[in-house]
Amino acid sequence: MIAWDDSILTGIAGVDADHKAILETINAFIGAVEAGAGAAQVHGAFRRMERCIYRHLEVEEHMLAALGYVGTADHKGAHESLLEELAGI
Ligand SMILES: [Fe+2]
């Protein structure tokens, strides 16, 4: 399991709530795997994690662009790498 770490708080309530929700879905997925849950349960946990991540990344990219954040392109690149990893899983 992955523990939440306040050092990654952004100070933006919606973003922090999303990040915590993502962590919860990741831990639920890990929990399902570690518990030896059936394929359907593991698959379901993975899909919930995946949807949570996809939704958040899309929202975050729009938010960063709307704010004119100078690191938007780099951050979007990091998201794309993450999505490739996720697709590989
Ligand atoms: Fe994020």
PDB file of C-alpha atoms and ligand atoms in Angstrom:
ATOM      1  CA  MET A   1       0.000   0.000   0.000  1.00  0.00           C
ATOM      2  CA  ILE A   2       1.080   3.537  -0.657  1.00  0.00           C
ATOM      3  CA  ALA A   3       0.726   6.033   2.169  1.00  0.00           C
ATOM      4  CA  TRP A   4      -0.480   9.549   1.552  1.00  0.00           C
ATOM      5  CA  ASP A   5       2.241  12.161   2.054  1.00  0.00           C
ATOM      6  CA  ASP A   6       1.259  15.755   2.766  1.00  0.00           C
ATOM      7  CA  SER A   7       4.446  16.919   1.033  1.00  0.00           C
ATOM      8  CA  ILE A   8       2.614  16.481  -2.274  1.00  0.00           C
ATOM      9  CA  LEU A   9      -0.285  18.725  -1.299  1.00  0.00           C
ATOM     10  CA  THR A  10      -0.763  21.428  -3.920  1.00  0.00           C
ATOM     11  CA  GLY A  11      -2.976  23.708  -1.846  1.00  0.00           C
ATOM     12  CA  ILE A  12      -5.672  23.446  -4.519  1.00  0.00           C
ATOM     13  CA  ALA A  13      -8.535  21.613  -2.824  1.00  0.00           C
ATOM     14  CA  GLY A  14      -9.925  19.928  -5.938  1.00  0.00           C
ATOM     15  CA  VAL A  15      -6.532  18.730  -7.109  1.00  0.00           C
ATOM     16  CA  ASP A  16      -5.575  17.447  -3.676  1.00  0.00           C
ATOM     17  CA  ALA A  17      -8.904  15.635  -3.374  1.00  0.00           C
ATOM     18  CA  ASP A  18      -8.338  14.050  -6.798  1.00  0.00           C
ATOM     19  CA  HIS A  19      -4.820  12.970  -5.864  1.00  0.00           C
ATOM     20  CA  LYS A  20      -6.109  11.372  -2.660  1.00  0.00           C
ATOM     21  CA  ALA A  21      -8.883   9.632  -4.607  1.00  0.00           C
ATOM     22  CA  ILE A  22      -6.327   8.317  -7.101  1.00  0.00           C
ATOM     23  CA  LEU A  23      -4.198   6.987  -4.259  1.00  0.00           C
ATOM     24  CA  GLU A  24      -7.248   5.265  -2.769  1.00  0.00           C
ATOM     25  CA  THR A  25      -8.015   3.555  -6.082  1.00  0.00           C
ATOM     26  CA  ILE A  26      -4.359   2.510  -6.474  1.00  0.00           C
ATOM     27  CA  ASN A  27      -4.376   1.045  -2.978  1.00  0.00           C
ATOM     28  CA  ALA A  28      -7.671  -0.725  -3.672  1.00  0.00           C
ATOM     29  CA  PHE A  29      -6.106  -2.253  -6.774  1.00  0.00           C
ATOM     30  CA  ILE A  30      -2.982  -3.305  -4.865  1.00  0.00           C
ATOM     31  CA  GLY A  31      -5.213  -4.671  -2.111  1.00  0.00           C
ATOM     32  CA  ALA A  32      -7.203  -6.755  -4.573  1.00  0.00           C
ATOM     33  CA  VAL A  33      -4.027  -8.200  -6.071  1.00  0.00           C
ATOM     34  CA  GLU A  34      -2.413  -8.873  -2.702  1.00  0.00           C
ATOM     35  CA  ALA A  35      -5.579 -10.502  -1.385  1.00  0.00           C
ATOM     36  CA  GLY A  36      -5.598 -12.893  -4.309  1.00  0.00           C
ATOM     37  CA  ALA A  37      -8.988 -11.636  -5.461  1.00  0.00           C
ATOM     38  CA  GLY A  38     -10.519 -13.114  -8.571  1.00  0.00           C
ATOM     39  CA  ALA A  39      -9.789 -11.782 -12.020  1.00  0.00           C
ATOM     40  CA  ALA A  40     -13.095  -9.905 -12.239  1.00  0.00           C
ATOM     41  CA  GLN A  41     -12.472  -8.123  -8.953  1.00  0.00           C
ATOM     42  CA  VAL A  42      -8.865  -7.235  -9.853  1.00  0.00           C
ATOM     43  CA  HIS A  43      -9.986  -6.087 -13.290  1.00  0.00           C
ATOM     44  CA  GLY A  44     -12.711  -3.946 -11.767  1.00  0.00           C
ATOM     45  CA  ALA A  45     -10.278  -2.356  -9.318  1.00  0.00           C
ATOM     46  CA  PHE A  46      -7.868  -1.651 -12.155  1.00  0.00           C
ATOM     47  CA  ARG A  47     -10.579  -0.033 -14.279  1.00  0.00           C
ATOM     48  CA  ARG A  48     -11.714   2.180 -11.382  1.00  0.00           C
ATOM     49  CA  MET A  49      -8.103   3.275 -10.849  1.00  0.00           C
ATOM     50  CA  GLU A  50      -7.643   3.877 -14.560  1.00  0.00           C
ATOM     51  CA  ARG A  51     -10.834   5.952 -14.894  1.00  0.00           C
ATOM     52  CA  CYS A  52      -9.908   8.021 -11.854  1.00  0.00           C
ATOM     53  CA  ILE A  53      -6.458   8.749 -13.292  1.00  0.00           C
ATOM     54  CA  TYR A  54      -7.708   9.525 -16.824  1.00  0.00           C
ATOM     55  CA  ARG A  55     -10.362  11.899 -15.541  1.00  0.00           C
ATOM     56  CA  HIS A  56      -7.950  13.700 -13.248  1.00  0.00           C
ATOM     57  CA  LEU A  57      -5.217  14.122 -15.841  1.00  0.00           C
ATOM     58  CA  GLU A  58      -7.671  15.601 -18.323  1.00  0.00           C
ATOM     59  CA  VAL A  59      -9.045  18.036 -15.744  1.00  0.00           C
ATOM     60  CA  GLU A  60      -5.544  18.963 -14.572  1.00  0.00           C
ATOM     61  CA  GLU A  61      -4.265  19.614 -18.097  1.00  0.00           C
ATOM     62  CA  HIS A  62      -7.205  21.901 -18.851  1.00  0.00           C
ATOM     63  CA  MET A  63      -6.715  23.697 -15.554  1.00  0.00           C
ATOM     64  CA  LEU A  64      -2.981  24.238 -16.088  1.00  0.00           C
ATOM     65  CA  ALA A  65      -3.540  25.506 -19.627  1.00  0.00           C
ATOM     66  CA  ALA A  66      -6.325  27.842 -18.481  1.00  0.00           C
ATOM     67  CA  LEU A  67      -4.037  29.232 -15.792  1.00  0.00           C
ATOM     68  CA  GLY A  68      -1.252  29.765 -18.323  1.00  0.00           C
ATOM     69  CA  TYR A  69       1.122  27.598 -16.290  1.00  0.00           C
ATOM     70  CA  VAL A  70       4.520  27.730 -18.038  1.00  0.00           C
ATOM     71  CA  GLY A  71       5.216  24.058 -17.332  1.00  0.00           C
ATOM     72  CA  THR A  72       1.978  22.842 -18.913  1.00  0.00           C
ATOM     73  CA  ALA A  73       3.653  21.162 -21.901  1.00  0.00           C
ATOM     74  CA  ASP A  74       6.220  19.385 -19.710  1.00  0.00           C
ATOM     75  CA  HIS A  75       3.532  18.305 -17.268  1.00  0.00           C
ATOM     76  CA  LYS A  76       1.388  17.025 -20.127  1.00  0.00           C
ATOM     77  CA  GLY A  77       4.409  15.056 -21.332  1.00  0.00           C
ATOM     78  CA  ALA A  78       4.736  13.478 -17.902  1.00  0.00           C
ATOM     79  CA  HIS A  79       1.045  12.575 -18.050  1.00  0.00           C
ATOM     80  CA  GLU A  80       1.521  10.957 -21.460  1.00  0.00           C
ATOM     81  CA  SER A  81       4.372   8.835 -20.087  1.00  0.00           C
ATOM     82  CA  LEU A  82       2.177   7.780 -17.186  1.00  0.00           C
ATOM     83  CA  LEU A  83      -0.676   6.871 -19.536  1.00  0.00           C
ATOM     84  CA  GLU A  84       1.699   4.760 -21.641  1.00  0.00           C
ATOM     85  CA  GLU A  85       2.770   2.906 -18.507  1.00  0.00           C
ATOM     86  CA  LEU A  86      -0.842   2.445 -17.518  1.00  0.00           C
ATOM     87  CA  ALA A  87      -1.723   1.097 -20.961  1.00  0.00           C
ATOM     88  CA  GLY A  88       1.185  -1.331 -20.631  1.00  0.00           C
ATOM     89  CA  ILE A  89      -0.221  -2.718 -17.414  1.00  0.00           C
TER      90      ILE A  89
HETATM   91 FE    FE B   1      -2.316  15.625 -10.679  1.00  0.00          FE
END
